[in-house]
């Protein structure tokens, strides 16, 4: 029985312990559940002064745990143990606002709320925590890059910003800091010594490097991807030694002869260009004494010559060849430049069109009439019985049209009286058009002309020298169609042209027999696209003439007044238009 009692006691104690543990767990669970999570009630976006953004997040629990982290273009806000209403779980696109903020994303992740503010670029922000409210003011980050001038340049510094705040630091050490900042291959001479104190904030690294070198009398030279820093005097001494060494190598280098056959250019022009001479250089036939090189030696060169002091050149116009004797380095430089210059010159086909249109109209209307009477006429036989009493007829109005196209006549005859009436009319019209299309092909920047027409001879009296009388000579005047042009092709494949276009015709003769020339001419400079047509100019002339010849008073009478007047009306019109079309010839078509 004792054993059973002890066993029962043990079971009782175990049950009590389990109940106690379960009660404590339930109490803790109920206590935790009684702690409600924070609730975000509103997310408000607005703008602030100076094109900034203001983001306000309101939540229910003033003691909410909030964590803010920043990346290059994002602000991430985590609200721990916070709930987000479904209506606020969304993306706000605010990129249209003039602020640095592009989008705002809010999302519920487990028991936390994540708010992500994405910006358009670098930014700065300020945070304000009020009870139940988080305020973020976001503005654009402005890089402070002062526009300082370098020692020999006016360009601004563009390097990444760096902060250098040191007191009594060795110059070599601060150079190492800059080299590490930009991953530069920097070598400092042993002569670079001393200390420096710096307090630079947000300064471009290349500007900071220049400031340090200027304050310590240092200079820099770049060789490949390595930057050498040394005192200025030491760098100058090294460069002078390099120049002396290069001159020494030039004096020891062997001379090489190269024969350059010029393909497209003139050898004389190429020779002048490379030798730096502007005077006329003779060919193999003259200009130089026998035994002297037919060209120029190195000591005769100007500063613009590409030959060395030991070099010489000879030019042969007959074969369009230049023979050069110089060191190999100069020969190679000459060949490279010659390959760039000795190329075919582009050609241009220029077409002009001259359109001359004329129209004329002429209208005349007139009348002629007269009266004739006689006495002493036997009306049966028609014989004059009394010649002394005959009256001859005469025109009462002579206002007829000369050479009429048509006329209408009528007469009235009595025993001794005759009325004769003739109406004349003339109407003429005409239209003419002349189109001229001269074309010419020429090289770039080369003048070309083409003309067609006649030379009109005429006799002119000139005063011979030493004589009193005149001498009759036959002289000529041109009446031609002329196109004269000098084109220049621009890099954007357009054409600048100096133009002279003429179309002359023979006019009337003067009193002394010299012919008159009717001139149509335009002289101008124009810029035209390749293959485009441009109207260079035009002339429009219109002439209208009206005249009335009449008998005073009688010509103004209604109706019958037309028998006493002559009317003339003419209209002449003349129009001239000049077009130009340049076409750059494709080099590929020429090669074929």
XYZ file of C-alpha atoms in Angstrom:
592
model
C 0.000 0.000 0.000
C 2.895 2.265 0.769
C 4.260 1.672 -2.671
C 0.966 2.485 -4.298
C 0.630 5.713 -2.308
C 3.990 6.990 -3.300
C 3.216 6.265 -6.929
C -0.028 8.161 -6.711
C 1.774 11.116 -5.143
C 4.276 11.203 -7.986
C 1.482 11.181 -10.599
C -0.285 13.972 -8.776
C 2.850 16.141 -8.689
C 3.449 15.547 -12.444
C -0.083 16.564 -13.353
C 0.212 19.694 -11.242
C 3.465 20.676 -12.935
C 2.024 20.141 -16.423
C -1.038 22.207 -15.563
C 1.160 24.961 -14.204
C 3.302 24.993 -17.338
C 0.251 25.009 -19.599
C -1.279 27.866 -17.614
C 1.865 29.965 -17.865
C 2.027 29.361 -21.644
C -1.604 30.341 -22.093
C -1.024 33.450 -19.990
C 1.946 34.487 -22.111
C 0.041 33.824 -25.346
C -2.919 35.842 -24.125
C -0.599 38.607 -23.018
C 1.128 38.714 -26.454
C -2.154 38.665 -28.309
C -3.289 41.581 -26.270
C -0.448 43.664 -27.756
C -2.002 45.011 -31.022
C 0.241 45.766 -34.064
C 0.651 49.338 -35.371
C -1.539 50.346 -38.315
C -0.542 52.747 -41.119
C -3.478 55.016 -41.763
C -2.207 57.290 -44.558
C 0.690 57.829 -46.986
C 0.754 61.399 -48.291
C 3.057 62.803 -51.023
C 3.575 66.490 -51.741
C 6.124 69.041 -52.880
C 8.219 71.330 -50.764
C 10.183 74.468 -51.449
C 13.062 74.470 -53.977
C 11.640 71.565 -56.040
C 11.823 69.067 -53.184
C 9.481 66.231 -52.175
C 7.714 65.719 -48.831
C 6.533 62.231 -47.878
C 4.350 61.881 -44.768
C 3.429 58.450 -43.275
C 0.873 58.382 -40.449
C 0.470 55.342 -38.193
C -1.492 54.449 -35.042
C 1.208 53.373 -32.556
C 3.496 56.176 -31.421
C 6.058 53.618 -30.222
C 6.332 51.802 -33.556
C 9.788 50.496 -34.450
C 10.987 52.188 -37.681
C 14.217 51.436 -39.544
C 15.476 53.688 -42.415
C 18.255 52.631 -44.818
C 19.608 54.444 -47.912
C 21.155 53.195 -51.164
C 22.371 55.159 -54.187
C 18.899 55.932 -55.570
C 16.519 54.518 -52.944
C 15.250 55.142 -49.429
C 13.965 51.954 -47.730
C 11.747 52.392 -44.634
C 10.759 49.313 -42.595
C 7.869 49.545 -40.107
C 8.227 46.545 -37.819
C 5.108 44.787 -36.515
C 2.855 47.037 -38.496
C -0.159 46.377 -40.667
C -0.859 48.022 -44.044
C -4.462 48.439 -45.247
C -5.217 46.870 -48.594
C -5.985 50.237 -50.173
C -2.477 51.499 -49.386
C -0.691 48.402 -50.744
C 0.190 49.902 -54.122
C 2.693 51.900 -56.210
C 2.557 55.676 -56.529
C 4.081 57.026 -59.782
C 5.093 60.640 -59.097
C 7.682 60.997 -61.857
C 5.660 63.806 -63.494
C 6.171 66.053 -60.481
C 9.250 68.337 -60.547
C 10.862 66.499 -57.625
C 13.734 64.002 -57.297
C 11.247 61.185 -56.458
C 10.116 58.806 -59.218
C 8.006 56.118 -57.486
C 6.808 55.122 -53.992
C 6.094 51.424 -53.313
C 4.359 50.224 -50.125
C 4.023 46.493 -49.390
C 3.098 44.189 -46.481
C 5.777 41.536 -45.934
C 4.789 39.168 -43.090
C 4.390 41.328 -40.005
C 6.337 44.303 -41.392
C 5.533 47.071 -43.847
C 8.216 48.010 -46.390
C 8.155 51.459 -47.967
C 10.567 51.982 -50.927
C 11.139 55.509 -52.281
C 12.924 55.403 -55.670
C 14.583 58.628 -56.888
C 15.588 59.925 -60.316
C 19.205 60.539 -59.385
C 21.499 61.505 -56.494
C 19.604 62.997 -53.576
C 19.748 64.201 -50.011
C 17.018 63.788 -47.391
C 15.967 64.820 -43.914
C 13.854 62.735 -41.494
C 11.493 64.036 -38.839
C 9.836 61.706 -36.291
C 6.698 63.065 -34.692
C 4.320 61.025 -32.536
C 2.403 58.810 -34.947
C 3.991 60.471 -37.966
C 7.151 60.029 -40.116
C 8.189 62.883 -42.447
C 10.837 62.548 -45.172
C 11.980 65.673 -47.068
C 13.913 64.666 -50.209
C 15.841 67.095 -52.446
C 18.204 66.779 -55.377
C 21.902 66.522 -54.593
C 23.889 69.312 -56.203
C 27.556 68.556 -56.845
C 29.679 71.458 -55.883
C 32.268 71.760 -58.642
C 33.883 75.203 -58.649
C 35.001 76.397 -62.063
C 38.719 76.911 -61.444
C 41.138 77.445 -64.289
C 44.077 75.160 -64.747
C 47.551 76.551 -65.313
C 47.358 76.294 -69.119
C 43.707 75.437 -69.832
C 40.334 77.047 -69.358
C 38.387 73.795 -69.103
C 36.674 72.997 -65.797
C 37.698 70.088 -63.627
C 35.499 67.037 -64.118
C 37.003 64.450 -61.757
C 35.108 62.614 -59.026
C 34.722 64.498 -55.751
C 37.118 63.760 -52.921
C 37.559 64.939 -49.321
C 41.125 65.599 -48.102
C 41.454 66.744 -44.503
C 44.998 66.273 -43.182
C 47.372 68.200 -40.986
C 51.109 68.053 -41.648
C 50.860 65.028 -43.907
C 53.719 64.101 -46.190
C 53.238 65.101 -49.820
C 54.147 61.604 -50.982
C 51.458 60.134 -48.715
C 48.687 62.421 -49.968
C 49.691 61.616 -53.554
C 49.296 57.959 -52.670
C 45.805 58.675 -51.278
C 44.754 60.301 -54.556
C 46.291 57.477 -56.577
C 44.370 54.902 -54.548
C 41.147 56.929 -54.903
C 41.292 56.881 -58.720
C 43.344 53.695 -59.154
C 46.104 55.702 -60.851
C 49.516 54.371 -61.821
C 51.406 57.189 -60.152
C 55.169 57.480 -59.737
C 56.630 60.178 -57.468
C 60.235 61.253 -57.919
C 62.665 60.998 -54.998
C 62.803 64.793 -55.069
C 59.164 65.027 -53.972
C 59.499 65.865 -50.265
C 57.883 68.020 -47.585
C 54.587 68.156 -45.721
C 51.277 69.826 -46.415
C 48.058 70.635 -44.541
C 44.806 70.136 -46.439
C 41.166 70.862 -45.677
C 39.340 70.124 -48.941
C 35.729 68.992 -49.094
C 33.872 67.820 -52.220
C 36.688 68.874 -54.552
C 37.372 67.156 -57.912
C 40.386 64.909 -57.496
C 42.197 66.393 -60.514
C 41.772 69.878 -59.046
C 43.071 68.702 -55.676
C 46.111 67.177 -57.407
C 46.829 70.442 -59.242
C 46.513 72.448 -56.004
C 49.011 70.183 -54.235
C 51.507 70.335 -57.117
C 51.221 74.131 -57.500
C 51.773 74.699 -53.787
C 54.923 72.514 -53.849
C 56.319 73.529 -57.250
C 55.653 70.135 -58.808
C 54.709 69.130 -62.324
C 53.209 66.037 -63.906
C 53.770 64.191 -67.148
C 51.762 61.258 -68.435
C 53.538 58.398 -70.191
C 51.022 55.865 -71.411
C 48.864 55.045 -68.368
C 51.506 56.120 -65.838
C 51.519 59.576 -64.235
C 54.925 60.935 -63.228
C 55.082 63.634 -60.511
C 58.345 65.526 -59.984
C 59.639 69.080 -59.444
C 59.062 71.298 -62.492
C 62.773 71.973 -63.009
C 63.511 68.273 -62.939
C 60.813 67.538 -65.546
C 62.116 70.333 -67.790
C 65.645 68.960 -67.508
C 64.454 65.474 -68.436
C 62.564 66.765 -71.461
C 65.594 68.719 -72.657
C 67.710 65.584 -72.387
C 65.121 63.695 -74.436
C 65.220 66.387 -77.124
C 69.027 66.269 -77.254
C 68.947 62.505 -77.425
C 66.425 62.612 -80.283
C 68.618 65.069 -82.227
C 71.598 62.824 -81.704
C 69.665 59.836 -83.019
C 68.625 61.861 -86.075
C 72.227 62.742 -86.841
C 73.265 59.085 -86.606
C 70.324 57.561 -88.499
C 71.122 56.333 -92.031
C 69.655 58.157 -95.034
C 67.103 56.435 -97.248
C 65.955 57.403 -100.754
C 62.290 57.173 -101.670
C 60.708 57.818 -105.061
C 57.138 59.130 -104.761
C 55.075 58.923 -107.943
C 52.264 61.455 -107.580
C 49.005 60.072 -108.988
C 46.383 62.819 -108.922
C 47.981 66.017 -107.645
C 50.706 68.130 -109.241
C 54.190 67.291 -108.024
C 55.111 70.958 -107.782
C 52.171 71.737 -105.501
C 52.895 68.734 -103.270
C 56.570 69.712 -103.121
C 55.699 73.232 -101.976
C 53.368 71.852 -99.336
C 55.876 69.456 -97.768
C 58.950 71.661 -98.115
C 57.250 74.774 -96.775
C 58.366 76.840 -99.783
C 56.108 79.323 -101.539
C 58.515 80.373 -104.282
C 58.381 78.758 -107.697
C 60.526 75.635 -107.801
C 61.864 74.699 -111.218
C 61.718 71.330 -112.917
C 64.530 69.331 -114.402
C 64.853 71.801 -117.263
C 65.865 74.878 -115.326
C 65.840 76.922 -112.182
C 68.919 75.239 -110.661
C 72.571 75.034 -111.553
C 74.106 71.832 -112.771
C 75.399 69.737 -109.946
C 72.916 71.091 -107.440
C 69.877 69.051 -106.403
C 66.813 70.109 -108.340
C 64.842 70.906 -105.235
C 65.685 71.958 -101.706
C 68.072 70.808 -98.995
C 67.353 70.523 -95.325
C 69.174 73.732 -94.368
C 67.053 75.655 -96.910
C 63.790 74.612 -95.280
C 61.406 76.874 -93.521
C 60.088 75.955 -90.086
C 57.090 74.259 -91.739
C 59.214 71.763 -93.684
C 58.642 68.080 -92.980
C 62.221 67.126 -93.910
C 65.085 66.834 -91.459
C 68.210 68.974 -91.625
C 70.020 66.203 -93.513
C 67.170 65.552 -95.916
C 66.857 66.721 -99.515
C 64.238 66.454 -102.229
C 64.180 66.544 -106.015
C 61.142 67.137 -108.189
C 60.592 66.034 -111.798
C 57.643 67.676 -113.553
C 57.910 65.431 -116.613
C 57.103 62.250 -114.691
C 55.221 64.047 -111.856
C 57.621 62.498 -109.324
C 59.300 63.615 -106.098
C 62.558 61.923 -105.017
C 63.299 62.260 -101.304
C 66.469 61.403 -99.405
C 66.046 61.488 -95.631
C 65.993 59.291 -92.533
C 63.435 56.494 -92.405
C 61.206 58.214 -89.841
C 60.763 61.278 -92.054
C 60.197 59.075 -95.103
C 57.429 57.198 -93.286
C 55.771 60.455 -92.198
C 55.925 61.723 -95.800
C 54.312 58.551 -97.148
C 51.462 58.709 -94.615
C 50.673 62.331 -95.408
C 51.019 61.765 -99.148
C 48.475 58.936 -98.994
C 46.038 61.361 -97.366
C 46.583 64.188 -99.848
C 47.147 62.427 -103.181
C 43.566 61.334 -103.785
C 41.143 61.927 -106.679
C 39.361 65.246 -106.580
C 35.576 65.014 -106.594
C 33.797 66.240 -109.697
C 30.580 68.176 -110.080
C 28.124 68.263 -112.974
C 26.394 71.642 -113.100
C 23.247 72.071 -115.180
C 21.530 75.405 -115.715
C 18.114 76.004 -117.224
C 17.049 79.357 -118.628
C 13.354 79.675 -119.445
C 12.188 82.715 -121.424
C 8.460 83.090 -122.051
C 6.891 85.917 -124.053
C 3.294 86.729 -124.938
C 1.844 89.669 -126.878
C -1.597 90.895 -127.875
C -2.568 93.680 -130.309
C -6.011 94.996 -131.208
C -6.820 97.885 -133.596
C -10.141 99.226 -134.825
C -10.597 102.182 -137.235
C -12.670 103.632 -140.054
C -12.058 105.597 -143.266
C -14.739 107.313 -145.280
C -15.047 110.012 -147.883
C -17.440 111.971 -150.152
C -17.227 112.600 -153.889
C -19.606 114.602 -156.153
C -19.661 115.988 -159.736
C -21.854 117.910 -162.169
C -22.312 117.739 -165.983
C -22.556 113.979 -166.147
C -24.860 112.238 -168.537
C -26.286 109.548 -166.243
C -27.208 107.418 -169.279
C -23.857 107.440 -171.079
C -21.717 108.319 -168.043
C -19.865 110.913 -170.086
C -18.868 114.282 -168.650
C -20.771 116.958 -170.524
C -19.274 119.924 -168.679
C -15.694 119.187 -167.456
C -15.342 122.636 -165.979
C -18.073 121.844 -163.432
C -16.589 118.506 -162.159
C -15.935 118.268 -158.377
C -13.253 115.745 -157.324
C -13.795 113.593 -154.243
C -11.794 113.654 -150.920
C -11.617 111.690 -147.686
C -13.671 113.129 -144.876
C -11.960 110.895 -142.163
C -8.816 108.810 -142.640
C -8.529 106.761 -139.405
C -8.046 103.331 -140.915
C -5.785 100.508 -139.712
C -2.574 99.923 -141.613
C -2.459 96.386 -142.955
C -5.782 95.314 -141.472
C -6.622 91.676 -140.933
C -10.104 92.363 -142.247
C -12.118 95.291 -143.617
C -15.690 96.061 -144.464
C -16.643 98.609 -147.112
C -19.935 100.081 -148.308
C -20.883 103.009 -150.494
C -23.848 105.133 -151.455
C -24.166 106.525 -154.930
C -26.652 109.057 -156.280
C -26.836 110.955 -159.545
C -24.048 113.268 -158.612
C -22.946 112.208 -155.129
C -20.882 109.260 -153.702
C -20.235 108.261 -150.058
C -17.541 105.618 -149.482
C -17.103 103.960 -145.991
C -14.481 101.358 -144.968
C -14.215 99.762 -141.502
C -10.825 98.148 -140.610
C -9.997 95.752 -137.758
C -6.807 94.011 -136.660
C -6.343 91.609 -133.717
C -3.159 89.580 -133.224
C -1.696 87.519 -130.365
C 1.287 85.276 -129.829
C 3.128 83.167 -127.249
C 6.712 81.929 -127.281
C 8.946 79.961 -124.924
C 12.687 79.387 -125.130
C 14.384 76.830 -122.860
C 18.185 76.676 -122.729
C 20.007 73.944 -120.760
C 23.789 74.374 -120.660
C 25.784 71.720 -118.743
C 29.417 71.562 -117.691
C 31.496 69.054 -115.696
C 34.412 70.254 -113.576
C 36.542 69.253 -110.589
C 36.103 70.598 -107.101
C 37.296 74.235 -106.816
C 38.166 74.363 -110.543
C 36.646 77.050 -112.765
C 34.790 75.859 -115.881
C 32.782 77.554 -118.615
C 30.782 76.634 -121.696
C 29.261 78.957 -124.298
C 27.432 78.790 -127.592
C 26.273 81.567 -129.916
C 27.392 83.898 -132.673
C 29.848 86.726 -133.169
C 28.252 89.565 -135.102
C 30.620 91.521 -137.388
C 30.201 95.265 -137.910
C 32.231 98.099 -139.356
C 33.717 100.575 -136.903
C 35.863 103.630 -137.568
C 38.842 103.932 -135.267
C 41.433 106.677 -134.996
C 44.820 105.381 -136.138
C 47.824 106.569 -134.154
C 49.817 109.238 -135.978
C 47.121 109.876 -138.601
C 44.376 112.436 -138.896
C 41.829 110.238 -140.571
C 39.975 107.213 -139.294
C 40.492 103.595 -140.149
C 37.581 101.309 -140.865
C 37.910 98.029 -139.003
C 35.747 94.973 -138.760
C 34.919 94.261 -135.136
C 32.780 91.583 -133.521
C 30.214 91.424 -130.763
C 29.225 88.218 -129.035
C 25.645 87.087 -128.604
C 26.134 83.823 -126.724
C 24.681 81.448 -124.170
C 27.309 81.223 -121.374
C 27.639 79.155 -118.185
C 30.691 79.922 -116.047
C 30.993 78.266 -112.614
C 33.513 77.533 -109.851
C 32.129 74.843 -107.468
C 33.250 73.957 -103.954
C 32.017 70.738 -102.322
C 31.338 71.106 -98.595
C 31.930 68.318 -96.029
C 28.156 67.722 -95.769
C 28.023 67.001 -99.541
C 26.530 70.313 -100.605
C 27.946 72.613 -103.281
C 28.916 76.287 -103.073
C 29.044 77.840 -106.558
C 30.298 81.126 -107.967
C 28.075 81.507 -111.021
C 27.869 83.613 -114.165
C 25.000 82.732 -116.537
C 24.248 84.720 -119.696
C 21.845 84.393 -122.600
C 22.243 87.186 -125.137
C 20.399 87.758 -128.386
C 20.776 90.154 -131.310
C 18.707 93.299 -131.059
C 18.222 96.159 -133.462
C 21.020 98.039 -135.229
C 22.108 101.444 -134.021
C 22.445 104.511 -136.192
C 26.140 103.886 -136.926
C 25.481 100.244 -137.816
C 26.715 98.740 -134.550
C 24.443 95.860 -133.451
C 22.562 96.055 -130.171
C 22.647 93.036 -127.853
C 19.705 92.052 -125.675
C 21.285 90.787 -122.441
C 19.958 88.286 -119.909
C 22.570 87.733 -117.184
C 22.890 86.611 -113.542
C 26.062 86.630 -111.440
C 25.821 85.243 -107.916
C 27.080 82.761 -105.316
C 24.725 80.009 -104.140
C 24.763 77.020 -101.765
C 22.755 74.099 -103.150
C 22.286 70.538 -101.942
C 23.586 67.669 -104.046
C 21.035 66.928 -106.776
C 18.681 69.727 -105.699
C 17.354 72.428 -108.013
C 17.407 76.062 -106.955
C 15.837 79.103 -108.623
C 18.651 81.628 -108.918
C 16.464 84.503 -110.057
C 13.828 85.710 -112.429
C 12.549 88.752 -114.259
C 8.932 89.528 -115.102
C 8.080 92.405 -117.410
C 4.605 93.525 -118.457
C 3.812 96.391 -120.830
C 0.292 97.585 -121.688
C -0.472 100.390 -124.158
C -3.800 101.980 -125.103
C -4.257 104.870 -127.556
C -7.166 106.626 -129.311
C -6.932 108.852 -132.401
C -10.147 110.798 -133.110
C -11.727 113.821 -134.661
C -12.467 116.412 -131.992
C -16.089 116.504 -130.880
C -17.248 114.101 -133.583
C -15.205 111.221 -132.136
C -16.989 111.619 -128.789
C -20.491 111.324 -130.216
C -22.384 108.197 -129.136
C -22.679 105.573 -131.812
C -21.518 107.480 -134.878
C -18.431 108.584 -132.974
C -16.673 105.342 -133.933
C -16.591 106.600 -137.532
C -14.398 109.446 -136.382
C -11.837 107.644 -134.165
C -9.183 104.910 -134.218
C -8.499 102.690 -131.152
C -5.301 100.740 -130.399
C -4.567 98.392 -127.436
C -1.391 96.287 -127.029
C -0.152 94.024 -124.219
C 3.378 92.561 -124.063
C 4.595 90.211 -121.282
C 8.048 88.740 -120.796
C 9.197 86.348 -118.057
C 12.663 84.875 -117.441
C 13.526 82.184 -114.849
C 16.999 80.742 -114.212
C 17.485 77.366 -112.458
C 20.670 75.594 -111.341
C 21.202 71.927 -110.398
C 24.595 70.580 -109.191
C 25.312 66.841 -108.964
C 28.384 65.454 -107.201
C 29.776 62.571 -109.237
C 30.074 59.359 -107.214
C 33.713 58.210 -107.028
C 32.649 54.567 -107.221
C 31.026 55.181 -110.606
C 34.162 56.928 -111.860
C 36.368 53.983 -110.817
C 34.160 51.598 -112.778
